[in-house]
Tab-separated table of C-alpha atoms in Angstrom:
chain	number	residue	atom	x	y	z
B	14	UNK	CA	113.967	107.258	59.482
B	15	UNK	CA	116.832	107.371	56.994
B	16	UNK	CA	120.141	106.154	58.391
B	17	UNK	CA	123.341	107.545	56.899
B	18	UNK	CA	126.483	105.473	57.398
B	19	UNK	CA	130.011	106.162	56.277
B	20	UNK	CA	131.668	103.512	54.125
B	21	UNK	CA	135.002	105.140	53.389
B	22	UNK	CA	138.557	104.138	53.858
B	23	UNK	CA	141.156	106.346	55.505
B	24	UNK	CA	142.296	109.090	53.136
B	25	UNK	CA	139.272	108.811	50.836
B	26	UNK	CA	136.660	111.554	50.473
B	27	UNK	CA	133.499	110.403	52.274
B	28	UNK	CA	130.245	110.142	50.324
B	29	UNK	CA	127.879	113.071	50.688
B	30	UNK	CA	125.388	110.999	52.715
B	31	UNK	CA	128.074	110.352	55.325
B	32	UNK	CA	128.805	114.046	55.963
B	33	UNK	CA	126.681	115.866	58.537
B	34	UNK	CA	125.684	119.391	57.442
B	35	UNK	CA	127.631	120.970	60.319
B	36	UNK	CA	130.769	119.107	59.153
B	37	UNK	CA	130.418	119.894	55.442
B	38	UNK	CA	132.982	121.782	53.401
B	39	UNK	CA	133.773	122.483	49.776
B	40	UNK	CA	135.858	119.328	49.589
B	41	UNK	CA	133.396	117.183	51.583
B	42	UNK	CA	129.847	118.446	50.944
B	43	UNK	CA	126.751	116.921	52.492
B	44	UNK	CA	123.896	115.510	50.450
B	45	UNK	CA	120.510	117.109	49.900
B	46	UNK	CA	118.862	114.120	51.582
B	47	UNK	CA	121.136	114.441	54.600
B	48	UNK	CA	120.481	118.184	54.827
B	49	UNK	CA	116.713	117.713	54.563
B	50	UNK	CA	116.755	114.905	57.128
B	51	UNK	CA	118.695	117.096	59.535
B	52	UNK	CA	116.201	119.929	59.083
B	53	UNK	CA	113.299	117.518	59.574
B	54	UNK	CA	114.770	116.093	62.788
B	55	UNK	CA	115.360	119.592	64.133
B	56	UNK	CA	111.870	120.796	63.271
B	57	UNK	CA	110.299	117.656	64.776
B	58	UNK	CA	111.436	118.796	68.227
B	59	UNK	CA	109.356	121.965	68.092
B	60	UNK	CA	106.230	121.968	70.230
B	61	UNK	CA	102.707	122.804	69.118
B	62	UNK	CA	102.022	126.556	69.165
B	63	UNK	CA	98.859	128.621	68.884
B	64	UNK	CA	98.970	131.151	66.052
B	65	UNK	CA	96.531	133.851	64.950
B	66	UNK	CA	96.070	134.905	61.342
B	67	UNK	CA	93.837	135.273	58.279
B	68	UNK	CA	93.100	132.484	55.831
B	69	UNK	CA	94.331	133.560	52.385
B	70	UNK	CA	93.915	130.255	50.507
B	71	UNK	CA	91.874	127.111	51.135
B	72	UNK	CA	92.222	124.068	48.850
B	73	UNK	CA	90.675	120.662	49.528
B	74	UNK	CA	92.444	117.694	47.927
B	75	UNK	CA	91.793	114.054	48.730
B	76	UNK	CA	90.027	114.898	51.974
B	77	UNK	CA	92.961	117.012	53.172
B	78	UNK	CA	93.112	120.811	53.218
B	79	UNK	CA	96.113	122.813	51.985
B	80	UNK	CA	95.907	126.461	52.970
B	81	UNK	CA	97.882	129.556	53.833
B	82	UNK	CA	97.645	131.743	56.895
B	83	UNK	CA	98.649	135.427	56.784
B	84	UNK	CA	99.674	137.651	59.675
B	85	UNK	CA	97.023	140.288	60.458
B	86	UNK	CA	99.573	143.132	60.787
B	87	UNK	CA	102.162	142.295	58.142
B	88	UNK	CA	102.725	140.322	54.934
B	89	UNK	CA	104.209	137.285	56.750
B	90	UNK	CA	102.555	134.001	55.768
B	91	UNK	CA	102.831	130.290	56.546
B	92	UNK	CA	101.618	127.180	54.734
B	93	UNK	CA	99.289	124.942	56.722
B	94	UNK	CA	97.934	121.432	56.183
B	95	UNK	CA	94.776	120.051	57.753
B	96	UNK	CA	94.651	116.283	57.457
B	97	UNK	CA	91.384	114.473	56.952
B	98	UNK	CA	91.571	113.031	60.505
B	99	UNK	CA	91.558	116.565	61.950
B	100	UNK	CA	88.757	118.025	59.809
B	101	UNK	CA	85.920	116.670	62.028
B	102	UNK	CA	87.391	118.647	64.949
B	103	UNK	CA	87.383	122.063	63.249
B	104	UNK	CA	84.429	124.252	62.232
B	105	UNK	CA	82.970	123.337	58.851
B	106	UNK	CA	82.332	126.952	57.827
B	107	UNK	CA	85.939	128.100	57.633
B	108	UNK	CA	86.794	129.940	54.399
B	109	UNK	CA	89.210	132.392	52.806
B	110	UNK	CA	89.224	135.714	54.650
B	111	UNK	CA	88.318	134.246	58.060
B	112	UNK	CA	90.227	135.459	61.083
B	113	UNK	CA	91.240	132.331	62.997
B	114	UNK	CA	93.366	130.916	65.801
B	115	UNK	CA	95.052	127.586	65.042
B	116	UNK	CA	97.178	125.070	66.928
B	117	UNK	CA	100.029	124.208	64.554
B	118	UNK	CA	103.135	122.047	64.652
B	119	UNK	CA	106.039	122.517	62.252
B	120	UNK	CA	106.400	119.814	59.591
B	121	UNK	CA	109.175	119.473	57.014
B	122	UNK	CA	108.831	117.147	54.002
B	123	UNK	CA	112.211	115.680	53.170
B	124	UNK	CA	111.401	114.599	49.619
B	125	UNK	CA	110.271	118.014	48.379
B	126	UNK	CA	112.087	120.224	50.872
B	127	UNK	CA	108.701	121.760	51.682
B	128	UNK	CA	108.195	123.483	55.045
B	129	UNK	CA	104.674	123.792	56.403
B	130	UNK	CA	102.614	123.468	59.581
B	131	UNK	CA	100.168	120.694	60.469
B	132	UNK	CA	96.989	121.956	62.110
B	133	UNK	CA	95.575	120.031	65.077
B	134	UNK	CA	92.871	122.557	66.033
B	135	UNK	CA	91.390	125.725	64.514
B	136	UNK	CA	88.743	128.165	65.658
B	137	UNK	CA	87.420	131.546	64.721
B	138	UNK	CA	89.379	134.376	66.368
B	139	UNK	CA	86.839	134.844	69.140
B	140	UNK	CA	88.665	132.089	71.016
B	141	UNK	CA	91.904	134.076	71.195
B	142	UNK	CA	91.018	136.065	74.333
B	143	UNK	CA	90.041	132.904	76.168
B	144	UNK	CA	93.284	131.192	75.194
B	145	UNK	CA	95.255	134.175	76.464
B	146	UNK	CA	93.464	133.983	79.811
B	147	UNK	CA	94.203	130.266	80.002
B	148	UNK	CA	97.881	130.834	79.393
B	149	UNK	CA	97.992	133.433	82.167
B	150	UNK	CA	96.226	131.005	84.498
B	151	UNK	CA	98.618	128.237	83.450
B	152	UNK	CA	101.577	130.461	84.365
B	153	UNK	CA	100.021	131.374	87.735
B	154	UNK	CA	99.317	127.757	88.655
B	155	UNK	CA	102.832	126.730	87.623
B	156	UNK	CA	104.311	129.413	89.850
B	157	UNK	CA	102.185	128.123	92.737
B	158	UNK	CA	103.745	124.692	92.255
B	159	UNK	CA	100.554	122.861	91.268
B	160	UNK	CA	102.307	121.383	88.225
B	161	UNK	CA	105.398	120.177	90.123
B	162	UNK	CA	106.229	116.525	89.690
B	163	UNK	CA	107.079	116.269	93.408
B	164	UNK	CA	103.447	116.729	94.445
B	165	UNK	CA	102.010	114.185	92.035
B	166	UNK	CA	100.839	110.915	93.558
B	167	UNK	CA	101.822	107.504	92.234
B	168	UNK	CA	99.093	105.316	90.783
B	169	UNK	CA	98.463	101.955	92.477
B	170	UNK	CA	99.830	98.932	90.642
B	171	UNK	CA	96.435	97.194	90.554
B	172	UNK	CA	93.500	99.348	91.706
B	173	UNK	CA	90.584	97.518	93.330
B	174	UNK	CA	88.042	100.052	92.058
B	175	UNK	CA	88.547	102.664	89.323
B	176	UNK	CA	86.486	105.817	89.564
B	177	UNK	CA	85.450	107.117	86.142
B	178	UNK	CA	84.039	110.575	85.399
B	179	UNK	CA	82.764	110.871	81.833
B	180	UNK	CA	79.738	111.619	79.712
B	181	UNK	CA	76.838	109.193	79.833
B	182	UNK	CA	76.895	106.637	76.984
B	183	UNK	CA	79.992	108.312	75.573
B	184	UNK	CA	82.650	106.717	73.403
B	185	UNK	CA	85.189	107.625	76.070
B	186	UNK	CA	83.375	105.462	78.623
B	187	UNK	CA	83.274	102.537	76.195
B	188	UNK	CA	86.960	102.910	75.348
B	189	UNK	CA	88.040	102.967	78.997
B	190	UNK	CA	85.876	99.968	79.958
B	191	UNK	CA	86.755	97.881	76.919
B	192	UNK	CA	90.518	98.415	77.044
B	193	UNK	CA	90.764	98.058	80.819
B	194	UNK	CA	88.760	94.827	80.816
B	195	UNK	CA	90.865	93.436	77.962
B	196	UNK	CA	93.983	93.987	80.072
B	197	UNK	CA	92.529	92.897	83.416
B	198	UNK	CA	89.110	91.156	83.148
B	199	UNK	CA	88.368	91.430	86.900
B	200	UNK	CA	88.684	95.226	86.969
B	201	UNK	CA	85.804	97.080	88.660
B	202	UNK	CA	84.507	100.582	87.936
B	203	UNK	CA	82.458	103.143	89.792
B	204	UNK	CA	81.253	105.549	87.113
B	205	UNK	CA	79.942	109.055	87.766
B	206	UNK	CA	78.327	110.749	84.777
B	207	UNK	CA	78.828	114.459	84.152
B	208	UNK	CA	78.398	116.869	81.274
B	209	UNK	CA	81.687	117.087	79.397
B	210	UNK	CA	81.066	120.495	77.817
B	211	UNK	CA	78.924	123.549	78.318
B	212	UNK	CA	77.851	125.357	81.480
B	213	UNK	CA	77.067	122.134	83.377
B	214	UNK	CA	80.511	120.644	82.785
B	215	UNK	CA	82.413	122.197	85.696
B	216	UNK	CA	79.809	121.902	88.510
B	217	UNK	CA	78.849	118.333	87.582
B	218	UNK	CA	82.478	117.257	87.261
B	219	UNK	CA	83.295	118.853	90.640
B	220	UNK	CA	80.395	117.031	92.299
B	221	UNK	CA	81.394	113.695	90.745
B	222	UNK	CA	85.005	114.222	91.805
B	223	UNK	CA	83.972	114.946	95.396
B	224	UNK	CA	81.897	111.756	95.578
B	225	UNK	CA	84.601	109.520	94.167
B	226	UNK	CA	87.383	111.110	96.218
B	227	UNK	CA	85.369	110.497	99.402
B	228	UNK	CA	84.841	106.798	98.562
B	229	UNK	CA	87.538	104.741	100.374
B	230	UNK	CA	87.114	101.869	97.894
B	231	UNK	CA	88.167	103.998	94.902
B	232	UNK	CA	91.933	103.759	94.355
B	233	UNK	CA	92.271	105.963	91.264
B	234	UNK	CA	90.012	108.376	89.365
B	235	UNK	CA	89.961	108.815	85.581
B	236	UNK	CA	88.409	111.934	84.033
B	237	UNK	CA	87.783	111.054	80.395
B	238	UNK	CA	86.360	112.813	77.367
B	239	UNK	CA	86.661	112.330	73.647
B	240	UNK	CA	88.295	114.839	71.334
B	241	UNK	CA	86.886	118.213	70.470
B	242	UNK	CA	87.811	121.741	69.498
B	243	UNK	CA	89.405	124.005	72.141
B	244	UNK	CA	86.088	125.742	72.797
B	245	UNK	CA	84.391	122.540	73.932
B	246	UNK	CA	87.344	121.615	76.179
B	247	UNK	CA	87.409	124.913	78.084
B	248	UNK	CA	85.584	123.401	81.064
B	249	UNK	CA	88.599	121.200	81.803
B	250	UNK	CA	90.769	124.302	82.158
B	251	UNK	CA	88.449	125.940	84.696
B	252	UNK	CA	90.370	127.143	87.751
B	253	UNK	CA	87.859	125.658	90.191
B	254	UNK	CA	88.171	122.194	88.672
B	255	UNK	CA	91.960	122.405	88.393
B	256	UNK	CA	92.350	123.357	92.068
B	257	UNK	CA	89.922	120.653	93.174
B	258	UNK	CA	91.953	118.049	91.303
B	259	UNK	CA	95.150	119.344	92.912
B	260	UNK	CA	93.568	119.054	96.378
B	261	UNK	CA	92.174	115.536	95.871
B	262	UNK	CA	93.649	112.725	97.974
B	263	UNK	CA	93.012	110.041	95.348
B	264	UNK	CA	95.381	109.808	92.349
B	265	UNK	CA	93.739	111.330	89.262
B	266	UNK	CA	94.330	110.561	85.587
B	267	UNK	CA	93.423	113.142	82.956
B	268	UNK	CA	92.272	111.625	79.645
B	269	UNK	CA	90.814	114.593	77.803
B	270	UNK	CA	90.593	114.660	74.023
B	271	UNK	CA	93.441	113.571	71.792
B	272	UNK	CA	97.219	113.851	71.895
B	273	UNK	CA	97.251	117.473	70.727
B	274	UNK	CA	94.586	118.639	73.197
B	275	UNK	CA	96.111	120.158	76.316
B	276	UNK	CA	93.698	121.568	78.937
B	277	UNK	CA	95.039	122.702	82.309
B	278	UNK	CA	93.673	119.526	83.849
B	279	UNK	CA	96.475	117.620	82.098
B	280	UNK	CA	99.118	119.647	83.934
B	281	UNK	CA	97.718	119.310	87.434
B	282	UNK	CA	96.587	115.666	87.239
B	283	UNK	CA	98.860	112.986	88.684
B	284	UNK	CA	99.043	111.360	85.250
B	285	UNK	CA	98.200	112.680	81.811
B	286	UNK	CA	96.917	110.137	79.286
B	287	UNK	CA	96.836	111.117	75.637
B	288	UNK	CA	93.425	109.483	75.072
B	289	UNK	CA	90.817	107.554	77.102
B	290	UNK	CA	92.213	104.362	75.568
B	291	UNK	CA	95.686	105.295	76.764
B	292	UNK	CA	94.287	105.960	80.245
B	293	UNK	CA	92.832	102.451	80.441
B	294	UNK	CA	96.158	100.941	79.415
B	295	UNK	CA	98.105	102.931	81.988
B	296	UNK	CA	95.753	102.468	84.939
B	297	UNK	CA	95.653	98.653	85.009
B	298	UNK	CA	98.424	96.192	84.150
B	299	UNK	CA	98.157	93.654	81.336
B	300	UNK	CA	97.269	90.297	82.880
B	301	UNK	CA	99.050	88.391	80.109
B	302	UNK	CA	102.203	90.434	80.639
B	303	UNK	CA	102.036	89.890	84.388
B	304	UNK	CA	101.544	86.151	83.931
B	305	UNK	CA	104.500	86.042	81.566
B	306	UNK	CA	106.561	88.009	84.076
B	307	UNK	CA	105.579	85.650	86.894
B	308	UNK	CA	106.430	82.652	84.727
B	309	UNK	CA	109.788	84.203	83.897
B	310	UNK	CA	110.524	84.928	87.553
B	311	UNK	CA	109.492	81.412	88.573
B	312	UNK	CA	111.727	79.977	85.863
B	313	UNK	CA	114.645	82.087	87.020
B	314	UNK	CA	114.034	81.126	90.650
B	315	UNK	CA	113.818	77.435	89.738
B	316	UNK	CA	117.008	77.693	87.704
B	317	UNK	CA	118.880	79.464	90.502
B	318	UNK	CA	117.620	76.991	93.093
B	319	UNK	CA	118.556	74.025	90.907
B	320	UNK	CA	122.024	75.446	90.356
B	321	UNK	CA	122.465	76.046	94.075
B	322	UNK	CA	121.340	72.532	94.988
B	323	UNK	CA	123.587	71.008	92.321
B	324	UNK	CA	126.523	73.034	93.590
B	325	UNK	CA	125.878	72.081	97.215
B	326	UNK	CA	125.466	68.386	96.320
B	327	UNK	CA	128.762	68.481	94.421
B	328	UNK	CA	130.437	70.134	97.412
B	329	UNK	CA	128.998	67.499	99.744
B	330	UNK	CA	130.165	64.671	97.501
B	331	UNK	CA	133.625	66.215	97.379
B	332	UNK	CA	133.745	66.366	101.167
B	333	UNK	CA	132.493	62.796	101.509
B	334	UNK	CA	135.155	61.576	99.100
B	335	UNK	CA	137.987	62.826	101.307
B	336	UNK	CA	139.930	60.052	103.188
B	337	UNK	CA	139.092	61.531	106.575
B	338	UNK	CA	135.389	61.032	105.964
B	339	UNK	CA	135.436	58.060	103.620
B	340	UNK	CA	137.465	55.837	106.037
B	341	UNK	CA	138.140	57.583	109.382
B	342	UNK	CA	139.155	54.405	111.405
B	343	UNK	CA	142.825	54.195	110.292
B	344	UNK	CA	143.340	57.866	111.060
B	345	UNK	CA	141.781	57.460	114.504
B	346	UNK	CA	143.856	54.341	115.250
B	347	UNK	CA	147.124	55.999	114.214
B	348	UNK	CA	146.291	59.015	116.343
B	349	UNK	CA	145.306	56.853	119.344
B	350	UNK	CA	148.894	55.443	119.543
B	351	UNK	CA	150.245	58.996	119.548
B	352	UNK	CA	147.819	59.914	122.312
B	353	UNK	CA	148.904	56.861	124.401
B	354	UNK	CA	152.590	57.761	124.007
B	355	UNK	CA	151.989	61.385	124.924
B	356	UNK	CA	149.937	60.270	127.952
B	357	UNK	CA	152.703	57.962	129.154
B	358	UNK	CA	155.309	60.648	128.716
B	359	UNK	CA	153.114	63.044	130.614
B	360	UNK	CA	152.654	60.654	133.504
B	361	UNK	CA	156.415	59.942	133.746
B	362	UNK	CA	157.206	63.643	133.646
B	363	UNK	CA	154.684	64.438	136.377
B	364	UNK	CA	155.973	61.557	138.586
B	365	UNK	CA	159.585	62.699	138.288
B	366	UNK	CA	158.682	66.262	139.039
B	367	UNK	CA	156.595	65.155	142.046
B	368	UNK	CA	159.457	63.047	143.489
B	369	UNK	CA	161.970	65.859	142.988
B	370	UNK	CA	159.636	68.306	144.705
B	371	UNK	CA	159.228	65.865	147.636
B	372	UNK	CA	162.944	65.564	148.109
B	373	UNK	CA	163.392	69.300	147.980
B	374	UNK	CA	160.650	69.719	150.568
B	375	UNK	CA	162.350	67.214	152.928
B	376	UNK	CA	165.667	69.010	152.609
B	377	UNK	CA	164.038	72.357	153.318
B	378	UNK	CA	162.237	70.854	156.317
B	379	UNK	CA	165.521	69.517	157.726
B	380	UNK	CA	167.257	72.847	157.210
B	381	UNK	CA	164.393	74.605	158.934
B	382	UNK	CA	164.604	72.257	161.903
B	383	UNK	CA	168.339	72.732	162.204
B	384	UNK	CA	167.925	76.470	162.362
B	385	UNK	CA	164.978	76.374	164.773
B	386	UNK	CA	165.516	77.404	168.475
B	387	UNK	CA	163.652	74.280	169.459
B	388	UNK	CA	166.505	72.150	168.069
B	389	UNK	CA	168.973	74.077	170.232
B	390	UNK	CA	166.870	73.477	173.336
B	391	UNK	CA	166.678	69.778	172.573
B	392	UNK	CA	170.473	69.616	172.881
B	393	UNK	CA	170.324	70.763	176.565
B	394	UNK	CA	170.408	74.493	176.159
B	395	UNK	CA	167.989	76.891	177.907
B	396	UNK	CA	166.712	80.405	177.222
B	397	UNK	CA	166.262	82.949	180.027
B	398	UNK	CA	163.520	85.573	179.706
B	399	UNK	CA	163.123	88.717	181.720
B	400	UNK	CA	159.746	90.075	182.646
B	401	UNK	CA	157.825	90.998	179.511
B	402	UNK	CA	159.379	88.136	177.507
B	403	UNK	CA	162.677	89.894	176.751
B	404	UNK	CA	165.489	87.352	176.162
B	405	UNK	CA	168.353	87.782	178.556
B	406	UNK	CA	171.600	88.259	176.683
B	407	UNK	CA	173.686	90.158	179.254
B	408	UNK	CA	174.084	89.102	182.966
B	409	UNK	CA	174.145	92.724	183.939
B	410	UNK	CA	170.525	92.974	182.823
B	411	UNK	CA	169.488	90.588	185.636
B	412	UNK	CA	170.625	92.043	188.949
B	413	UNK	CA	169.970	90.171	192.137
B	414	UNK	CA	166.313	89.708	192.850
B	415	UNK	CA	165.172	89.843	189.200
B	416	UNK	CA	162.462	87.377	188.202
B	417	UNK	CA	163.405	85.097	185.351
B	418	UNK	CA	161.654	82.514	183.190
B	419	UNK	CA	163.874	79.665	182.061
B	420	UNK	CA	162.681	77.817	178.917
B	421	UNK	CA	164.065	74.334	178.345
B	422	UNK	CA	163.351	71.608	175.760
B	423	UNK	CA	160.132	70.695	177.490
B	424	UNK	CA	158.424	73.518	179.339
B	425	UNK	CA	159.600	76.528	181.404
B	426	UNK	CA	160.521	77.141	185.075
B	427	UNK	CA	160.462	80.323	187.200
B	428	UNK	CA	163.725	81.529	188.820
B	429	UNK	CA	165.194	84.475	190.669
B	430	UNK	CA	168.545	86.007	189.921
B	431	UNK	CA	171.258	86.068	192.579
B	432	UNK	CA	173.247	88.533	190.615
B	433	UNK	CA	176.076	88.257	188.119
B	434	UNK	CA	178.746	85.585	188.832
B	435	UNK	CA	182.265	86.611	188.349
B	436	UNK	CA	184.067	84.659	185.694
B	437	UNK	CA	186.818	82.360	187.019
B	438	UNK	CA	190.223	83.066	185.586
B	439	UNK	CA	191.246	80.760	182.804
B	440	UNK	CA	194.349	78.840	183.894
B	441	UNK	CA	197.393	79.352	181.752
B	442	UNK	CA	199.156	76.368	180.426
B	443	UNK	CA	202.830	75.915	181.527
C-alpha cells in the first residue's frame, strides 16, 4: 500500500501526494496517484455481489480471461477479469453470447486507472432462480435469529476428539488432517464420510452430523469440502441441513470451498473457516506457540518471584540492621532502670494513699461513735420507751400506770410510771 506523507513547512504549499482528494483545491491539488489510491481503497471495501448479464467479449491472455458483461435489458456493461486460479472453478464452455450469472468483486487498478470486476464464480443463467431462492431463505433464517452471534457456541481450546464430515479420500480431508497434526501431533479425529455434492449430499451429511453430535467424546465438528462452482455447493445451503446444524449441541465449523464461496452453512455454523486448511488451524492450537507462551509465562513468573524475594530480603536486612534488633541489650537495660523507678514511685504513692485513707477512716469512725446513742448511754444516760418502742420525750405521755422500758448502757429494765413529777421551783439567788 502506498503511503503518502506531508513534508512541508508552515506556509508552504503541500506536495500533491500530501493532499487528500476531499481536501484538494485549485491552490492545493491532489496527485493522480493519491486520487487513484483513494478510489482503490474505497472500492476494496465493497462486498462480492452476484450479477446477471450476457458475455459480449471473451479474450484469453496468459491464462487469464478479460471479458465484458452486458445487461440483458439495457446497454450497461462492465469489464470483468477471470484469473487463472479461478478458471478451474467455472464451466469450460463459456463463450460470447452466453447468458450467465457471476460472483464479482470490484477491483480498481491504480497504475492505469482501470475499473473492472474480478470474477470468483460464474455459471450459466439457469442458476439464477436457485440463487434467488437461497437469498430469500437466507433472509428468513436471519430474521429467525439463526445467524445471531449470541447463539453461536465457543470452540474448545483443545478438543479431545474432532469430528470430521467430508468426502472419502478427498483433498479436504487430507488438508484438515495434515494441518491439524502439524499444529498438534496428538490430535484425534473421528471421520464420517458423506457425499459432498449431488442428491446424496444432504441426507448423508445429516446422518453423519447426527452420529457425531450424539458422540460424547466429540468436542467439535468440522464440515469440510474443497472449492467448486455454486451449483455443486447448493447442498450446503439446504434448509434441512442448515436447521440441523443450528440445533446441534456440539460446536460446528463450516469449511466449505474457498474464501469467496458462501453457502448458508457458513452463516449458521458456530465458526466459518475460509478453507479446510483454515479450519484445521482454527480448531487446534499450535503446540509450538503454546510452548513458547508457557515458557514466556514461566519466565515472567520466575522474574516476578525473584524480584519479590530480592525485595523482601532487602527489607529484612534493613530491619535487622536497625539498632533495636542489631543490639537490643542496651535498650532493654536503659528501659529496665526506668521501669524500676516508676515501680518505686508507684509503691510510694500507693502507700501514702493507703495511710491517708486509714487515718480518714479512723476519724470517721470516731465521729460516728461520738454521735451514736450508745455513747450517750455509756455516760450514764437512759432512754425510756413506751409500749411499741416509742421513745418517751414528754412526761405527759406516760400517765400513772403506764408500762415503760428503760434502756441503759448495758441492757434494759421494765418499769411502771407513777405519773408526772412536778418540777421543783428553782431558787432565786439573793
